[in-house]
Tab-separated table of C-alpha atoms in Angstrom:
chain	number	residue	atom	x	y	z
S	136	MET	CA	36.019	-23.203	-26.972
S	137	ASP	CA	33.594	-21.554	-24.557
S	138	ASN	CA	32.549	-24.970	-23.357
S	139	LEU	CA	36.177	-25.953	-22.697
S	140	ASP	CA	36.711	-22.708	-20.778
S	141	THR	CA	33.691	-23.520	-18.620
S	142	ILE	CA	34.942	-27.026	-17.848
S	143	VAL	CA	38.431	-25.760	-17.004
S	144	PHE	CA	36.973	-23.018	-14.797
S	145	TYR	CA	34.853	-25.451	-12.804
S	146	PHE	CA	37.791	-27.849	-12.432
S	147	LEU	CA	40.117	-25.101	-11.160
S	148	ALA	CA	37.429	-23.595	-8.930
S	149	ALA	CA	36.787	-27.016	-7.388
S	150	LEU	CA	40.529	-27.510	-6.828
S	151	ALA	CA	40.816	-24.081	-5.166
S	152	LEU	CA	37.807	-24.719	-2.933
S	153	VAL	CA	38.996	-28.203	-1.944
S	154	GLY	CA	42.371	-26.694	-1.088
S	155	ALA	CA	40.749	-23.932	0.966
S	156	MET	CA	38.584	-26.431	2.872
S	157	GLY	CA	41.652	-28.622	3.393
S	158	ILE	CA	43.494	-25.644	4.899
S	159	LEU	CA	40.517	-24.967	7.132
S	160	VAL	CA	39.980	-28.468	8.550
S	161	SER	CA	43.495	-29.933	8.507
S	162	ARG	CA	45.087	-30.300	11.941
S	163	ASN	CA	48.607	-31.054	10.699
S	164	ILE	CA	50.434	-27.870	9.706
S	165	VAL	CA	52.490	-29.615	6.990
S	166	ARG	CA	49.275	-30.836	5.352
S	167	THR	CA	47.901	-27.299	5.627
S	168	ALA	CA	50.900	-26.054	3.646
S	169	MET	CA	50.340	-28.746	1.002
S	170	TRP	CA	46.661	-27.766	0.652
S	171	LEU	CA	47.861	-24.177	0.205
S	172	LEU	CA	49.955	-25.432	-2.727
S	173	ALA	CA	46.780	-26.839	-4.354
S	174	THR	CA	44.965	-23.522	-3.910
S	175	LEU	CA	47.905	-21.490	-5.240
S	176	VAL	CA	48.244	-23.678	-8.350
S	177	ALA	CA	44.486	-23.499	-8.983
S	178	ALA	CA	44.600	-19.706	-8.610
S	179	ALA	CA	47.491	-19.572	-11.109
S	180	GLY	CA	45.392	-21.616	-13.537
S	181	LEU	CA	42.517	-19.170	-13.075
S	182	TYR	CA	44.867	-16.261	-13.846
S	183	PHE	CA	45.862	-17.996	-17.099
S	184	LEU	CA	42.161	-18.524	-17.849
S	185	LEU	CA	41.510	-14.812	-17.227
S	186	GLY	CA	44.081	-13.927	-19.892
S	187	ALA	CA	46.729	-12.718	-17.419
S	188	ALA	CA	49.451	-15.194	-18.395
S	189	PHE	CA	52.237	-13.094	-16.878
S	190	VAL	CA	50.538	-12.854	-13.484
S	191	GLY	CA	49.890	-16.615	-13.588
S	192	ALA	CA	53.561	-17.313	-14.292
S	193	ILE	CA	54.667	-14.958	-11.499
S	194	GLN	CA	52.174	-16.621	-9.156
S	195	LEU	CA	53.753	-20.013	-9.881
S	196	ILE	CA	57.339	-18.749	-9.594
S	197	VAL	CA	57.082	-16.391	-6.596
S	198	TYR	CA	54.166	-17.876	-4.642
S	199	ALA	CA	54.286	-21.609	-5.284
S	200	GLY	CA	58.054	-21.638	-5.761
S	201	GLY	CA	59.259	-19.090	-3.208
S	202	THR	CA	56.695	-18.113	-0.579
S	203	LEU	CA	55.455	-21.661	-0.033
S	204	VAL	CA	59.011	-22.974	0.425
S	205	LEU	CA	59.555	-20.197	2.983
S	206	ILE	CA	56.389	-21.262	4.840
S	207	ILE	CA	57.495	-24.910	4.820
S	208	PHE	CA	60.879	-23.855	6.243
S	209	GLY	CA	58.993	-21.970	8.950
S	210	VAL	CA	56.959	-25.096	9.687
S	211	MET	CA	60.095	-27.218	9.953
S	212	LEU	CA	61.864	-24.726	12.230
S	213	THR	CA	58.928	-24.350	14.633
S	214	ALA	CA	57.572	-27.925	14.799
S	215	LYS	CA	60.274	-29.533	16.913
S	216	ASN	CA	58.288	-29.646	20.167
S	217	PRO	CA	56.016	-32.733	20.190
S	218	ASN	CA	54.298	-31.742	23.450
S	219	VAL	CA	52.566	-28.685	22.003
S	220	SER	CA	49.039	-29.129	20.688
S	221	TYR	CA	47.344	-26.466	18.602
S	222	THR	CA	43.790	-27.827	18.874
S	223	PRO	CA	41.362	-24.895	19.109
S	224	ARG	CA	38.479	-24.790	21.567
S	225	THR	CA	35.041	-25.872	20.297
S	226	ALA	CA	33.517	-22.458	21.014
S	227	GLU	CA	36.199	-20.800	18.858
S	228	ILE	CA	35.479	-23.179	15.964
S	229	VAL	CA	31.703	-22.599	16.168
S	230	LEU	CA	32.122	-18.821	16.387
S	231	GLY	CA	34.584	-18.717	13.484
S	232	VAL	CA	32.526	-20.931	11.184
S	233	VAL	CA	29.271	-19.039	11.916
S	234	LEU	CA	31.016	-15.702	11.318
S	235	CYS	CA	32.504	-16.820	8.012
S	236	VAL	CA	29.343	-18.510	6.696
S	237	LEU	CA	27.506	-15.243	7.422
S	238	LEU	CA	30.240	-13.264	5.652
S	239	ALA	CA	30.182	-15.549	2.593
S	240	GLY	CA	26.382	-15.379	2.462
S	241	ALA	CA	26.361	-11.595	2.712
S	242	LEU	CA	29.058	-11.230	0.029
S	243	ILE	CA	27.286	-13.570	-2.410
S	244	PHE	CA	23.944	-11.825	-1.741
S	245	VAL	CA	25.484	-8.435	-2.542
S	246	LEU	CA	27.300	-9.770	-5.613
S	247	HIS	CA	24.080	-11.102	-7.116
S	248	GLY	CA	22.269	-7.820	-6.557
S	249	THR	CA	24.908	-5.655	-8.260
S	250	ALA	CA	25.125	-4.757	-11.947
S	251	TRP	CA	28.779	-4.242	-12.844
S	252	PRO	CA	29.698	-1.918	-15.737
S	253	ASN	CA	31.258	-3.482	-18.810
S	254	ASN	CA	33.921	-1.325	-20.473
S	255	VAL	CA	35.794	-4.173	-22.194
S	256	LYS	CA	37.030	-3.341	-25.681
S	257	SER	CA	36.604	-5.947	-28.433
S	258	VAL	CA	39.507	-7.399	-30.428
S	259	GLU	CA	38.737	-5.138	-33.438
S	260	GLU	CA	38.647	-1.998	-31.283
S	261	VAL	CA	41.995	-2.908	-29.722
S	262	LYS	CA	43.518	-3.477	-33.177
S	263	ARG	CA	42.588	0.025	-34.300
S	264	MET	CA	44.183	1.651	-31.208
S	265	SER	CA	47.541	3.393	-31.083
S	266	GLN	CA	50.345	1.806	-29.053
S	267	ALA	CA	49.863	4.211	-26.118
S	268	GLN	CA	46.133	3.452	-25.942
S	269	ARG	CA	46.728	-0.272	-26.282
S	270	ASP	CA	49.082	-0.284	-23.278
S	271	LEU	CA	46.112	0.642	-21.067
S	272	VAL	CA	44.025	-2.334	-22.248
S	273	GLY	CA	44.192	-5.661	-20.437
S	274	PRO	CA	41.872	-8.235	-22.075
S	275	ASN	CA	42.020	-8.736	-25.864
S	276	ASN	CA	45.463	-7.129	-25.896
S	277	PRO	CA	47.691	-9.468	-27.954
S	278	ASP	CA	50.912	-8.332	-26.225
S	279	ALA	CA	49.668	-7.703	-22.695
S	280	THR	CA	52.971	-8.728	-21.102
S	281	GLU	CA	54.864	-6.135	-23.159
S	282	SER	CA	52.293	-3.522	-22.130
S	283	THR	CA	52.699	-4.553	-18.484
S	284	GLY	CA	56.428	-3.909	-18.681
S	285	ARG	CA	55.903	-0.548	-20.341
S	286	ARG	CA	53.343	0.480	-17.692
S	287	PHE	CA	55.712	-0.543	-14.876
S	288	LEU	CA	58.418	1.755	-16.240
S	289	GLY	CA	55.884	4.414	-17.223
S	290	ASP	CA	53.040	5.627	-15.034
S	291	TYR	CA	53.716	2.989	-12.330
S	292	LEU	CA	57.408	3.878	-12.042
S	293	VAL	CA	57.212	5.448	-8.546
S	294	PRO	CA	55.280	2.538	-6.921
S	295	PHE	CA	57.649	0.124	-8.683
S	296	GLU	CA	60.740	1.818	-7.214
S	297	VAL	CA	59.104	2.144	-3.774
S	298	LEU	CA	58.440	-1.589	-3.930
S	299	SER	CA	62.134	-2.270	-4.504
S	300	LEU	CA	62.926	-0.177	-1.398
S	301	VAL	CA	60.316	-2.177	0.544
S	302	LEU	CA	62.028	-5.407	-0.537
S	303	LEU	CA	65.406	-4.051	0.606
S	304	ALA	CA	63.904	-3.071	3.986
S	305	VAL	CA	62.343	-6.541	4.286
S	306	LEU	CA	65.667	-8.202	3.453
S	307	ILE	CA	67.491	-6.241	6.169
S	308	GLY	CA	64.625	-6.576	8.656
S	309	ALA	CA	64.267	-10.337	8.224
S	310	ALA	CA	68.029	-10.839	8.560
S	311	TYR	CA	68.040	-8.669	11.717
S	312	LEU	CA	65.046	-10.431	13.289
S	313	GLY	CA	66.386	-13.863	12.393
S	314	ARG	CA	69.940	-13.362	13.719
S	315	PRO	CA	71.152	-15.993	16.196
S	316	LYS	CA	70.337	-15.179	19.853
S	317	VAL	CA	72.676	-17.737	21.402
S	318	PRO	CA	76.332	-18.102	20.364
S	319	VAL	CA	76.705	-20.374	17.362
S	320	ILE	CA	79.374	-23.027	17.883
S	321	GLY	CA	82.083	-22.917	15.243
S	322	ALA	CA	80.676	-19.789	13.562
S	323	PRO	CA	83.039	-17.471	11.655
S	324	ARG	CA	84.110	-14.187	13.249
S	325	GLY	CA	81.402	-11.525	13.377
S	326	VAL	CA	78.412	-13.884	13.581
S	327	ASN	CA	78.464	-14.184	17.370
S	328	PRO	CA	78.208	-11.041	19.522
S	329	PRO	CA	81.521	-10.049	21.134
S	330	PRO	CA	82.132	-11.464	24.652
S	331	GLY	CA	80.345	-9.506	27.353
S	332	GLN	CA	77.638	-8.194	25.013
S	333	GLU	CA	75.463	-11.309	24.709
S	334	GLY	CA	71.810	-10.793	25.506
S	335	PRO	CA	70.163	-12.554	28.470
S	336	ARG	CA	69.818	-16.281	27.826
S	337	LYS	CA	66.394	-17.734	28.401
B	188	MET	CA	26.038	-24.730	-19.003
B	189	THR	CA	25.979	-20.973	-18.753
B	190	PRO	CA	29.224	-19.371	-19.928
B	191	VAL	CA	31.570	-18.356	-17.136
B	192	GLY	CA	31.330	-14.656	-16.334
B	193	LEU	CA	32.250	-12.131	-13.698
B	194	GLN	CA	29.747	-13.487	-11.145
B	195	HIS	CA	31.351	-16.948	-11.123
B	196	TYR	CA	34.779	-15.562	-10.277
B	197	LEU	CA	33.391	-13.168	-7.665
B	198	VAL	CA	31.467	-15.933	-5.892
B	199	LEU	CA	34.554	-18.179	-5.924
B	200	ALA	CA	36.684	-15.367	-4.511
B	201	ALA	CA	34.056	-14.588	-1.842
B	202	VAL	CA	34.069	-18.216	-0.669
B	203	LEU	CA	37.890	-18.347	-0.696
B	204	PHE	CA	38.008	-15.098	1.284
B	205	SER	CA	35.588	-16.444	3.891
B	206	ALA	CA	37.555	-19.685	4.173
B	207	GLY	CA	40.751	-17.696	4.671
B	208	LEU	CA	39.165	-15.505	7.340
B	209	CYS	CA	37.788	-18.595	9.086
B	210	THR	CA	41.278	-20.139	9.010
B	211	MET	CA	42.701	-16.989	10.612
B	212	VAL	CA	40.028	-17.044	13.343
B	213	VAL	CA	40.119	-20.759	14.113
B	214	LYS	CA	43.815	-21.696	13.931
B	215	ARG	CA	46.043	-21.339	16.970
B	216	ASN	CA	49.258	-22.114	15.120
B	217	ALA	CA	50.759	-18.812	13.966
B	218	ILE	CA	51.873	-20.349	10.652
B	219	GLY	CA	48.304	-21.562	10.065
B	220	ILE	CA	47.134	-17.977	10.520
B	221	LEU	CA	49.766	-16.851	8.014
B	222	ILE	CA	48.468	-19.433	5.508
B	223	GLY	CA	44.948	-18.048	6.058
B	224	ALA	CA	46.233	-14.565	5.215
B	225	GLU	CA	47.722	-15.957	1.971
B	226	LEU	CA	44.278	-17.306	1.122
B	227	LEU	CA	42.758	-13.845	1.631
B	228	LEU	CA	45.353	-12.254	-0.665
B	229	ASN	CA	44.711	-14.865	-3.360
B	230	ALA	CA	40.965	-14.239	-3.215
B	231	ALA	CA	41.638	-10.505	-3.639
B	232	ASN	CA	43.918	-11.237	-6.615
B	233	ILE	CA	41.257	-13.359	-8.315
B	234	ASN	CA	38.829	-10.447	-7.876
B	235	LEU	CA	41.313	-7.960	-9.338
B	236	LEU	CA	41.931	-10.038	-12.459
B	237	ALA	CA	38.241	-10.910	-12.916
B	238	PHE	CA	37.266	-7.226	-12.795
B	239	SER	CA	40.144	-6.456	-15.152
B	240	LYS	CA	38.872	-8.964	-17.691
B	241	TYR	CA	35.103	-8.590	-17.422
B	242	SER	CA	34.380	-5.098	-16.104
B	243	ALA	CA	37.103	-2.458	-16.352
B	244	GLY	CA	38.918	-3.816	-19.392
B	245	THR	CA	42.214	-2.251	-18.319
B	246	LEU	CA	45.622	-3.645	-17.413
B	247	ASP	CA	45.663	-2.024	-13.952
B	248	GLY	CA	44.166	-5.126	-12.290
B	249	ALA	CA	47.067	-7.301	-13.458
B	250	ILE	CA	49.629	-4.707	-12.309
B	251	LEU	CA	48.002	-4.393	-8.887
B	252	ALA	CA	47.931	-8.202	-8.618
B	253	LEU	CA	51.696	-8.292	-9.226
B	254	PHE	CA	52.203	-5.734	-6.429
B	255	VAL	CA	50.048	-7.890	-4.127
B	256	ILE	CA	52.126	-11.006	-4.893
B	257	VAL	CA	55.419	-9.236	-4.113
B	258	LEU	CA	54.077	-7.688	-0.904
B	259	ALA	CA	52.708	-11.087	0.189
B	260	ALA	CA	56.189	-12.583	-0.196
B	261	ALA	CA	57.642	-9.716	1.881
B	262	GLU	CA	54.947	-10.201	4.524
B	263	VAL	CA	55.711	-13.917	4.828
B	264	ALA	CA	59.448	-13.263	5.213
B	265	ILE	CA	58.958	-10.774	8.071
B	266	ALA	CA	56.195	-12.802	9.754
B	267	LEU	CA	58.321	-15.965	9.766
B	268	ALA	CA	61.269	-14.082	11.272
B	269	ILE	CA	58.951	-12.830	14.057
B	270	PHE	CA	57.551	-16.341	14.590
B	271	LEU	CA	61.059	-17.756	14.931
B	272	ASN	CA	61.753	-15.233	17.689
B	273	PHE	CA	58.414	-16.143	19.295
B	274	TYR	CA	59.343	-19.822	19.076
B	275	SER	CA	62.739	-19.322	20.700
B	276	ARG	CA	60.977	-17.473	23.567
B	277	PHE	CA	57.950	-19.765	24.162
B	278	ALA	CA	59.028	-23.075	22.495
B	279	SER	CA	55.777	-23.007	20.489
B	280	VAL	CA	54.038	-20.807	17.921
B	281	ASP	CA	50.674	-20.899	19.723
B	282	VAL	CA	49.315	-17.360	19.381
B	283	ASP	CA	47.329	-17.724	22.636
B	284	ARG	CA	50.645	-17.636	24.479
B	285	GLY	CA	51.300	-14.177	23.099
B	286	ASP	CA	49.266	-12.748	25.987
B	287	GLN	CA	52.264	-13.446	28.214
B	288	MET	CA	54.199	-10.729	26.410
B	289	ARG	CA	53.975	-7.580	28.524
B	290	GLY	CA	55.750	-4.381	27.568
């Protein structure tokens, strides 16, 4: 079982890294989006492996299913001009790669020199807990998804409700920013600005 | 093979984070930069869940990861709306052309 976990981890880690490198080197923005799909799916697999099945499912539904489709729509709406090239300058590439190799090296160096505390409760300890105590525990919790729901409507209620307000603000803001700037031919009443109030046409 | 532990996940997330930062530095296409930011957020999420499982032992990592996922979706929606405005102004999403925006 441990051996299988190890194999699955290395497979998913390799998939995530290949996807990340693909994002980094790919020149075509549609291919970049497809490599992002590989990384997102690998990350979802890692969440399942880490025992967070609910987060993995949400990652697949919201990220791979929603956010990525939004990005691909953005690609399609902004890639109509064939005369534009997005090739970066060589100096920028060298500077960026050197910076990020240094960052990765520094992070890995620090990670290997740090002893992290281990406060994980075993399966037996979790079994002996009361329901309220068990809701706080992530790993070895047999009904972690149920506990997640109870925490969201318990001590995380205020952030949860603020998040719903943020989503409403984003909905209105995105619709406002994305409104048509030039009159739409054949649009129903109310979509186009009234005559005399159109903005300057570029 | 040594069993997979916290270090493995942290190293993976560190490399993903660096790759995402490099993408943000190197790309000139605004949507490429957005994809790099998604990579950063995913690396952070992997860290949150790895610490939740191997170090803290609490559910807070998973809850914070869910918040991150929702906020990433909101960020993409707003960023794409801004890029569409940028595109209708400059006929490209090359961020280097943003220096023509004054005031």
